[in-house]
Coordinates of C-alpha atoms in Angstrom, one line a residue:
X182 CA 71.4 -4.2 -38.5
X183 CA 73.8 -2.7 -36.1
X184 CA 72.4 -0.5 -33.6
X185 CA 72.5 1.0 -29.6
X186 CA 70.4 -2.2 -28.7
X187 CA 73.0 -4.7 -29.9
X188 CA 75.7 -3.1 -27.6
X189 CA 73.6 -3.5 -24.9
X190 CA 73.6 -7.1 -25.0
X191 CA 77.0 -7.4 -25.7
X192 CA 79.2 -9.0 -22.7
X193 CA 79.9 -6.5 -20.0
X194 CA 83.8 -7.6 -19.6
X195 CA 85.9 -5.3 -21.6
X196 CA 87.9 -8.0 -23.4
X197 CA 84.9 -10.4 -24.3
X198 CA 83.7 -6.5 -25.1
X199 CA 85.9 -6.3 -27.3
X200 CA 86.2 -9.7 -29.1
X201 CA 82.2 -9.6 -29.9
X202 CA 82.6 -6.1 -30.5
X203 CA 84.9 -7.1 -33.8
X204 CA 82.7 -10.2 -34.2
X205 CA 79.5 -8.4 -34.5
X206 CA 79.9 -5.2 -36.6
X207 CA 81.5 -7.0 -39.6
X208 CA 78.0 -9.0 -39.2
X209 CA 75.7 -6.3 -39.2
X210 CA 77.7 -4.8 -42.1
X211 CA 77.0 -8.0 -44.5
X212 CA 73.5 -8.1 -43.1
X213 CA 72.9 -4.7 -44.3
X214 CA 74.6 -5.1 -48.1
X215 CA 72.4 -8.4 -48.4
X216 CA 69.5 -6.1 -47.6
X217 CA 70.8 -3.3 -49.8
X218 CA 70.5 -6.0 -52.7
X219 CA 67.5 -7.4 -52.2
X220 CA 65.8 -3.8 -52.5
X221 CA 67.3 -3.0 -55.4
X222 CA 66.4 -6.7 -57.1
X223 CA 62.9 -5.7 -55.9
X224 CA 63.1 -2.6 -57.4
X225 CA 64.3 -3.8 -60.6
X226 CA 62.1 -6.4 -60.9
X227 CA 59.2 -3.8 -60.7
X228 CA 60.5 -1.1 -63.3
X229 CA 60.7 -3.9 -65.9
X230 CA 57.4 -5.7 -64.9
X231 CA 55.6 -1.8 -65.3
X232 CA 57.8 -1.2 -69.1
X233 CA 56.1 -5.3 -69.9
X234 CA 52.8 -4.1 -68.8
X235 CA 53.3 -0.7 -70.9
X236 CA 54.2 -2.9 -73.9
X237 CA 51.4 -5.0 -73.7
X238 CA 49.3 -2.5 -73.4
X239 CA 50.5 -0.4 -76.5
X240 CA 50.2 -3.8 -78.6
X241 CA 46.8 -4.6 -77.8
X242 CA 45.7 -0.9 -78.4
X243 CA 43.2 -0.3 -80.9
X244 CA 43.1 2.3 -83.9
X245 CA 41.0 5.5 -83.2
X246 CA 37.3 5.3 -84.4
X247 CA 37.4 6.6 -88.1
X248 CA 35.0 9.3 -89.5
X249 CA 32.7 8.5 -92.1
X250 CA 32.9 12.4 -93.2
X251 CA 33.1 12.9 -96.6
X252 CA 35.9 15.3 -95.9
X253 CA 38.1 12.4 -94.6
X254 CA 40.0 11.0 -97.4
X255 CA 42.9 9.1 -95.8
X256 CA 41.0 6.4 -94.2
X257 CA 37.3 5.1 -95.3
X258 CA 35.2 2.9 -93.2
X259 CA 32.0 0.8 -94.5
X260 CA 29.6 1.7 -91.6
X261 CA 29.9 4.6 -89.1
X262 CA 32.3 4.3 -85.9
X263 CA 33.8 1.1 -87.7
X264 CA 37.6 0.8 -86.7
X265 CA 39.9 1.7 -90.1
X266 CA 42.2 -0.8 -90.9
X267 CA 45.8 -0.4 -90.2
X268 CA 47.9 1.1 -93.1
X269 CA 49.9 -2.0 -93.4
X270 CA 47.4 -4.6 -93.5
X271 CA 46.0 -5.0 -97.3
X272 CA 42.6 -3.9 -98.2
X273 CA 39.5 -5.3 -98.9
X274 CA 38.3 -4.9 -102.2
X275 CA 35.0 -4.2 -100.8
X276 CA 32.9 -4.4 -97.9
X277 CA 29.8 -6.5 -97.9
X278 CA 27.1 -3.9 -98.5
X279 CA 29.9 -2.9 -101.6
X280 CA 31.8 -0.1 -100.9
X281 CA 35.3 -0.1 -100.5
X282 CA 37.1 0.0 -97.6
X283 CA 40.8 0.5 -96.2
X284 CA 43.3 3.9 -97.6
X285 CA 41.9 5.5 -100.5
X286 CA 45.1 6.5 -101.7
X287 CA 46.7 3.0 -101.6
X288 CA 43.7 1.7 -103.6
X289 CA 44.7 4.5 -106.0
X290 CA 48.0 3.2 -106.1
X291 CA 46.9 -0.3 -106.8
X292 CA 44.6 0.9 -109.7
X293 CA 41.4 0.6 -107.4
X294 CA 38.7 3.3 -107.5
X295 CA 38.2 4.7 -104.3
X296 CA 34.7 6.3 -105.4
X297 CA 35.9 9.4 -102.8
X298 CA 35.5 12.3 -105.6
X299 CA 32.4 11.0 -107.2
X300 CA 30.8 10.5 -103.7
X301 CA 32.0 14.3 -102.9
X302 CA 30.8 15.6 -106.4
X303 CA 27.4 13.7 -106.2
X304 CA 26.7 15.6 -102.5
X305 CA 28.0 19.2 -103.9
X306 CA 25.0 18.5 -106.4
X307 CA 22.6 18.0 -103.6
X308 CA 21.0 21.1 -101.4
X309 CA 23.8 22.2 -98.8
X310 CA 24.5 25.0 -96.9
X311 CA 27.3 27.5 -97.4
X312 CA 29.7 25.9 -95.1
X313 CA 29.4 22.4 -96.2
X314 CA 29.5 23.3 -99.5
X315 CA 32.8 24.9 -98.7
X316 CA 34.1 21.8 -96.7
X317 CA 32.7 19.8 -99.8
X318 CA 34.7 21.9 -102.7
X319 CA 38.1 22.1 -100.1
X320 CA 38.0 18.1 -100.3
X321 CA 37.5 18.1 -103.8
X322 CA 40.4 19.8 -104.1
X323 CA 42.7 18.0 -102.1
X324 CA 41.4 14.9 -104.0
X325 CA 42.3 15.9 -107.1
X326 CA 45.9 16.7 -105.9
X327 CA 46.1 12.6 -104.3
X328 CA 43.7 10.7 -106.3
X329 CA 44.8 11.8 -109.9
X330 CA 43.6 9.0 -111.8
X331 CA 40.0 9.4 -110.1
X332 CA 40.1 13.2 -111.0
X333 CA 41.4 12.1 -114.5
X334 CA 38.2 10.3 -114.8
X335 CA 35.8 13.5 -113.8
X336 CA 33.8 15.5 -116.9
X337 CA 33.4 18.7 -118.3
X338 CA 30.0 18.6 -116.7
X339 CA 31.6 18.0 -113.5
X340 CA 34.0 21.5 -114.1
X341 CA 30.9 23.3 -115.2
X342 CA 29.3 21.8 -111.5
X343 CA 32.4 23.2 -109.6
X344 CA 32.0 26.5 -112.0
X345 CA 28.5 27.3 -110.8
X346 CA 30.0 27.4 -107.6
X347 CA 31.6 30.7 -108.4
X348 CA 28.1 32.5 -108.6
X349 CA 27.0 31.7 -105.0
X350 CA 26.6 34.2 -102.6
X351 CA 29.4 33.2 -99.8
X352 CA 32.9 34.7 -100.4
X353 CA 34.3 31.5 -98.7
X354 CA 32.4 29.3 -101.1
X355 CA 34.0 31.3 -104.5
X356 CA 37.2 30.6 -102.7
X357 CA 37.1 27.1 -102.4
X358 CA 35.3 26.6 -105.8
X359 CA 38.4 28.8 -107.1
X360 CA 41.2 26.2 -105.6
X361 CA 39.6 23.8 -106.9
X362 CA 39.4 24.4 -110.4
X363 CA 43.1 25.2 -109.9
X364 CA 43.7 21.9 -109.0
X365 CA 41.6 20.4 -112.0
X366 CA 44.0 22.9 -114.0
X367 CA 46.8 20.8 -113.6
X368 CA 45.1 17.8 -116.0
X369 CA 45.2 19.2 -119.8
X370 CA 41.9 18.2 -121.1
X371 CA 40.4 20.2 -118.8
X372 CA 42.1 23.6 -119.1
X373 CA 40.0 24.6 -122.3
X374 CA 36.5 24.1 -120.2
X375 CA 38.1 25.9 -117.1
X376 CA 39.5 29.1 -119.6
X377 CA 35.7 29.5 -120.3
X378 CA 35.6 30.8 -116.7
X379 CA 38.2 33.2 -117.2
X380 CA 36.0 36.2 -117.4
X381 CA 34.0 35.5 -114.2
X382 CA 37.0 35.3 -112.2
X383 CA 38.7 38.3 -113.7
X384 CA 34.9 40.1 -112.5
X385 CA 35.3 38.6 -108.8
X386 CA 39.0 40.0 -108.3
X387 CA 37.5 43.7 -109.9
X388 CA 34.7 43.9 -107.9
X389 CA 35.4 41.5 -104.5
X390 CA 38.2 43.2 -102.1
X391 CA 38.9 40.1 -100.6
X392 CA 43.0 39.1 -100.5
X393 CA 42.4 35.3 -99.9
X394 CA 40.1 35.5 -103.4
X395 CA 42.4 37.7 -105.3
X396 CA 45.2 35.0 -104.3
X397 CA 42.8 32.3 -105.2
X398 CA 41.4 33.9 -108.4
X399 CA 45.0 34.8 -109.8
X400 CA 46.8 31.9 -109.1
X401 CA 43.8 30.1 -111.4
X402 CA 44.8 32.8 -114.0
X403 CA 48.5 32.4 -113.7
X404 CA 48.4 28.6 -114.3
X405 CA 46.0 29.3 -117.7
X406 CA 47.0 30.7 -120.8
X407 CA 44.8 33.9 -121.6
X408 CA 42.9 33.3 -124.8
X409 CA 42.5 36.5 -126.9
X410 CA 38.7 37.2 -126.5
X411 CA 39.4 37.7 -122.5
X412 CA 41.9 41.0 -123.4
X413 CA 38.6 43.2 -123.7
X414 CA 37.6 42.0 -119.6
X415 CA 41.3 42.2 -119.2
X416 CA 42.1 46.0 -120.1
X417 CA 38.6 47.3 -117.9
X418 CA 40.1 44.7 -114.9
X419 CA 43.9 46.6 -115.3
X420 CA 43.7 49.2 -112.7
X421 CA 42.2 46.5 -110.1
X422 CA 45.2 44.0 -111.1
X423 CA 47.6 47.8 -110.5
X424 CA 45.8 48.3 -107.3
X425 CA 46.4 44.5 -106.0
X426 CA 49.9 44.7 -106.9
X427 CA 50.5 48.0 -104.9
X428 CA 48.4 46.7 -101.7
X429 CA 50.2 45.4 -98.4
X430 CA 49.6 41.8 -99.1
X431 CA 52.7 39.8 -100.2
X432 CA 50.8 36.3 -101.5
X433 CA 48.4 38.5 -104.0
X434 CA 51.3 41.3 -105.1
X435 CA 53.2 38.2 -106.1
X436 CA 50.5 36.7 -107.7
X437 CA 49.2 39.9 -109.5
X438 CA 52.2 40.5 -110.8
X439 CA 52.9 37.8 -112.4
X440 CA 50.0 38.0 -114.4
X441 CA 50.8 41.2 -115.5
X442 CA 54.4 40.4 -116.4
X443 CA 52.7 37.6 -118.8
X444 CA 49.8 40.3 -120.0
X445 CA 53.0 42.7 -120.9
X446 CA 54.5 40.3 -123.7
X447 CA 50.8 40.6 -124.6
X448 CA 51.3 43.7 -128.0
X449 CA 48.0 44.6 -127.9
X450 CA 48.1 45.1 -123.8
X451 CA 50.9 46.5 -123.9
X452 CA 50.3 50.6 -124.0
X453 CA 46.9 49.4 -121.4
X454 CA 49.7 48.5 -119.0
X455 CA 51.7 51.6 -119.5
X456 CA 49.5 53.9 -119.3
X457 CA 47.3 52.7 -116.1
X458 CA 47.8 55.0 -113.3
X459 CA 49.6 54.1 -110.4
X460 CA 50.1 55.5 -107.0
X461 CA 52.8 57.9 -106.3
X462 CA 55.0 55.4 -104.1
X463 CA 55.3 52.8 -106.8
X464 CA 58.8 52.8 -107.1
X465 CA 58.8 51.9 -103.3
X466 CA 58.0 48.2 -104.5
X467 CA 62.1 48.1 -105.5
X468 CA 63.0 48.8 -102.4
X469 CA 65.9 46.6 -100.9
X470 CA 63.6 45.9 -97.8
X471 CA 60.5 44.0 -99.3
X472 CA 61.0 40.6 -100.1
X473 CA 62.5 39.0 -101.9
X474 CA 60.1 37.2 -104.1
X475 CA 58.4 40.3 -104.8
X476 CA 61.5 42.0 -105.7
X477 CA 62.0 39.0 -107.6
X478 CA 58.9 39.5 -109.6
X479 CA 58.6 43.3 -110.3
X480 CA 61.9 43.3 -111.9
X481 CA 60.9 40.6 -114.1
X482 CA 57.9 42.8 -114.8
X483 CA 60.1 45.6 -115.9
X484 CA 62.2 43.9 -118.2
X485 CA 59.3 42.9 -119.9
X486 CA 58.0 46.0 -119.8
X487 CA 61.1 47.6 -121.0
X488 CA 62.0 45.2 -124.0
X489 CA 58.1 45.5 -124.8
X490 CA 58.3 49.8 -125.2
X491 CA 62.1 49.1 -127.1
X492 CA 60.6 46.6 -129.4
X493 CA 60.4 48.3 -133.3
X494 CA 56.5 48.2 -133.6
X495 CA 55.7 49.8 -130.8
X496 CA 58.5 52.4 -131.1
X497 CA 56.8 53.4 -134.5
X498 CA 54.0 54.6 -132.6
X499 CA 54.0 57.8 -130.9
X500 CA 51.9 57.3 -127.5
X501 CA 51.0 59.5 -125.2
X502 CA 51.1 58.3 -121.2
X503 CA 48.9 60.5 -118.6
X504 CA 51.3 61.8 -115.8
X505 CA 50.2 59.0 -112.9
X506 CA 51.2 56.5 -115.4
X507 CA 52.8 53.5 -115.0
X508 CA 55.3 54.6 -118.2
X509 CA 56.2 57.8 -116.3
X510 CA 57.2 56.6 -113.0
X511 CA 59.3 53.9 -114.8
X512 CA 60.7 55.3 -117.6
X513 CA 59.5 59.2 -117.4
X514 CA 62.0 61.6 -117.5
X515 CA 61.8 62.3 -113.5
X516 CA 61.7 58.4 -112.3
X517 CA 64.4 57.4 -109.8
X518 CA 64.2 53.2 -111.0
X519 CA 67.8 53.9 -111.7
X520 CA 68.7 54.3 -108.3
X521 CA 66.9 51.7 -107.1
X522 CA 68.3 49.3 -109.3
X523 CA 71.7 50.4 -108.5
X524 CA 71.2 49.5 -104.9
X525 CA 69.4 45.8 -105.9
X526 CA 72.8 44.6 -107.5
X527 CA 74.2 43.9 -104.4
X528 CA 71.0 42.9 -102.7
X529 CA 71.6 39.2 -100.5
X530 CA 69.6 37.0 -102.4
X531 CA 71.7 36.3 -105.9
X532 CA 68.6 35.8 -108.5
X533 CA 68.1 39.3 -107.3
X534 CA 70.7 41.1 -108.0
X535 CA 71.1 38.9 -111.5
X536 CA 67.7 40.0 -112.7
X537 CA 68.4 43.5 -111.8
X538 CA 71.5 44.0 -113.9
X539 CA 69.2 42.7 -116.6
X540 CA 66.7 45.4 -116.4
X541 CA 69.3 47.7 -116.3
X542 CA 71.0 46.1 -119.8
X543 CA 67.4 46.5 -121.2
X544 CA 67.1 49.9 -120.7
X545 CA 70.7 50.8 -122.0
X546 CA 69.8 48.4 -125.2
X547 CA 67.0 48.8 -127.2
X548 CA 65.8 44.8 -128.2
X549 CA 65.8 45.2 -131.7
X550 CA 69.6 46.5 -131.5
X551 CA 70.4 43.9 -129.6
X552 CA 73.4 44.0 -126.9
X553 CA 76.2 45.4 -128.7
X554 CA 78.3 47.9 -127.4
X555 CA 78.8 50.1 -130.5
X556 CA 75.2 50.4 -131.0
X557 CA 73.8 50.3 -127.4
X558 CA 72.0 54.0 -126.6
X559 CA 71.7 54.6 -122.8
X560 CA 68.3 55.9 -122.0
X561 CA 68.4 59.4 -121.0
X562 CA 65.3 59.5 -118.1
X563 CA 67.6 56.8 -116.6
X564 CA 71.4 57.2 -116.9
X565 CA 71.7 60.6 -117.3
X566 CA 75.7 61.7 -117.8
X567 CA 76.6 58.5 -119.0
X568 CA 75.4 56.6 -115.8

């Protein structure tokens, strides 16, 4: 490299200065390129030899230790701290002590039994505390939703198992026992063994304040049809169902009203509905600013309710409404719904506004006159004036 030290031994005459002077730095200058070069090789050489060793490393790594849980569904190992097999090499039919190994859900794909939801009901059978029998019921649950051909294969006996769940003491434990007879819900020959249930969960949402079971408990009711001997539990349950629907939590108002807008195409619940006392801010529930699939959902409500009180059989009875009643802060004489709808037709979300505009042509036309102009009669405790 060129430096002080090379012009020191450089010839002392000022021409031979000169000559080695011109001779010299073009030197040191490809000296110190070649040098440049050979770091930079070196320094290549090493990132790639660190990304091989990084490779190699990532190919010879090993699957994480799988858990034997009964909770874990997704992978299943024969013995405890066994490695799972990887999800693209094919699985065993069965491991040599004879239970199966490898993803339960591919084996259900393949027609296999996995064994997972009989193994999960066999330990909710045996004496567990609250929390496992909660872990134990949430995997049933997600089991049923996956393995569908294994929970195809379940009994009555094992929905009268999950049932008896519904009596124990732990609120966690009715929850999970709730979620999953939902899930067993969704296969039909099992709906007519989980309707016997009915009345017990109707009791837990009366008696329990709890919003994650009234969400449970209703959405089990909203995916059953009501059979008629439940409408006795269902008229003493009404002003808890009211109450949900008028609380602060979004996921059980929906859910509570739904069940109501079904119980209102229900004749004989009809004037129950009506005339069960609601707070004096119900009509705050059509306001533009709660969301929109609860807006969604009370409207529907009220077009049921209104095309149930127009229909010709109840409109020959003459009913009387207390003055806290559903009836009058809907249809009574001093409601503002009127208003309210007005200002919902031009809410932002468009199945909104549509389903407004359909309460309002319910209350202008009686159902059994149907929608024709000449025979349409406005309601008067709405459109007053022609409104």
């Amino acid at each position: 490299m060129f430096s002080a030290g090379a012009l020191l031994l450089a010839p002392t005459s000022t021409q031979d200065s000169t000559e080695d002077m011109g001779k010299t730095i073009p030197r040191c200058l490809q000296q110190l390129d070649l040098r440049k070069s050979v770091v930079g090789l070196a320094t290549g050489a090493g990132a790639i030899y660190l990304l091989y060793k990084a490779i190699r490393a990532g190919i010879k790594c090993q699957p994480p230790l799988c858990s034997n849980s009964p909770i874990c569904i997704a992978r299943e190992c024969p013995v405890p701290g066994e490695r799972a097999l990887p999800q693209e090499a094919p699985a065993p039919k069965a491991s040599p002590k004879g239970r199966p190994k490898g993803l339960a859900i591919e084996r259900e794909r393949h027609g296999r039994d996995s064994g997972e939801i009989r193994r999960l009901l066999n330990s909710l059978e045996c004496k567990q505390d609250e929390y496992a029998k909660s872990m134990i019921l949430h995997s049933i649950t997600r089991c049923v939703y996956l393995l569908e051909a294994e929970a195809s294969a379940c009994t009555t006996d094992d929905i009268c198992l999950v049932g008896e769940m519904l009596d124990d003491k732990d609120n966690s434990v009715k929850i999970q026992a709730l979620n999953a007879l939902k899930a067993f819900s969704g296969i039909r020959k099992f709906r007519l063994k989980i309707q016997e249930h009915s009345i017990k969960v109707l009791e837990l949402i009366s008696t329990i304040w709890d919003t994650e079971l009234h969400v449970a408990g209703l959405r089990l009711l909203n995916s059953l049809p009501m059979p008629d001997y439940v409408h006795p539990q269902l008229r003493r349950v009404m002003p808890a169902l009211m109450e949900i629907m008028q609380s602060d939590y979004i996921l059980s108002q929906v859910q509570a009203v739904r069940l109501l807008s079904y119980l209102a195409q229900k004749s004989d619940l009809l004037y129950d509905i009506l005339n069960c006392q609601v707070h004096s801010n119900f009509l705050n529930l059509f306001q533009s600013s709660q969301p929109g699939s609860l807006l969604f959902e009370v409207l529907v409500f009220a077009e049921r309710l209104s095309e149930g009180r127009n229909a010709t059989h109840y409109r020959a009875v003459k009913w009387h409404y207390n003055e806290q009643s559903l009836h009058e802060a809907l249809f009574g004489d001093e409601s503002r719904l009127a208003d309210r709808l007005l200002s919902l037709v031009i809410h932002p979300e468009e199945e909104v506004q549509i389903q407004a505009c359909k309460v309002i042509v319910s209350l202008q036309c009686p159902q059994d006159l149907g929608c024709r102009p000449s025979t349409c009669r406005p309601s008067h405790s709405y459109f007053k004036n022609g409104e």
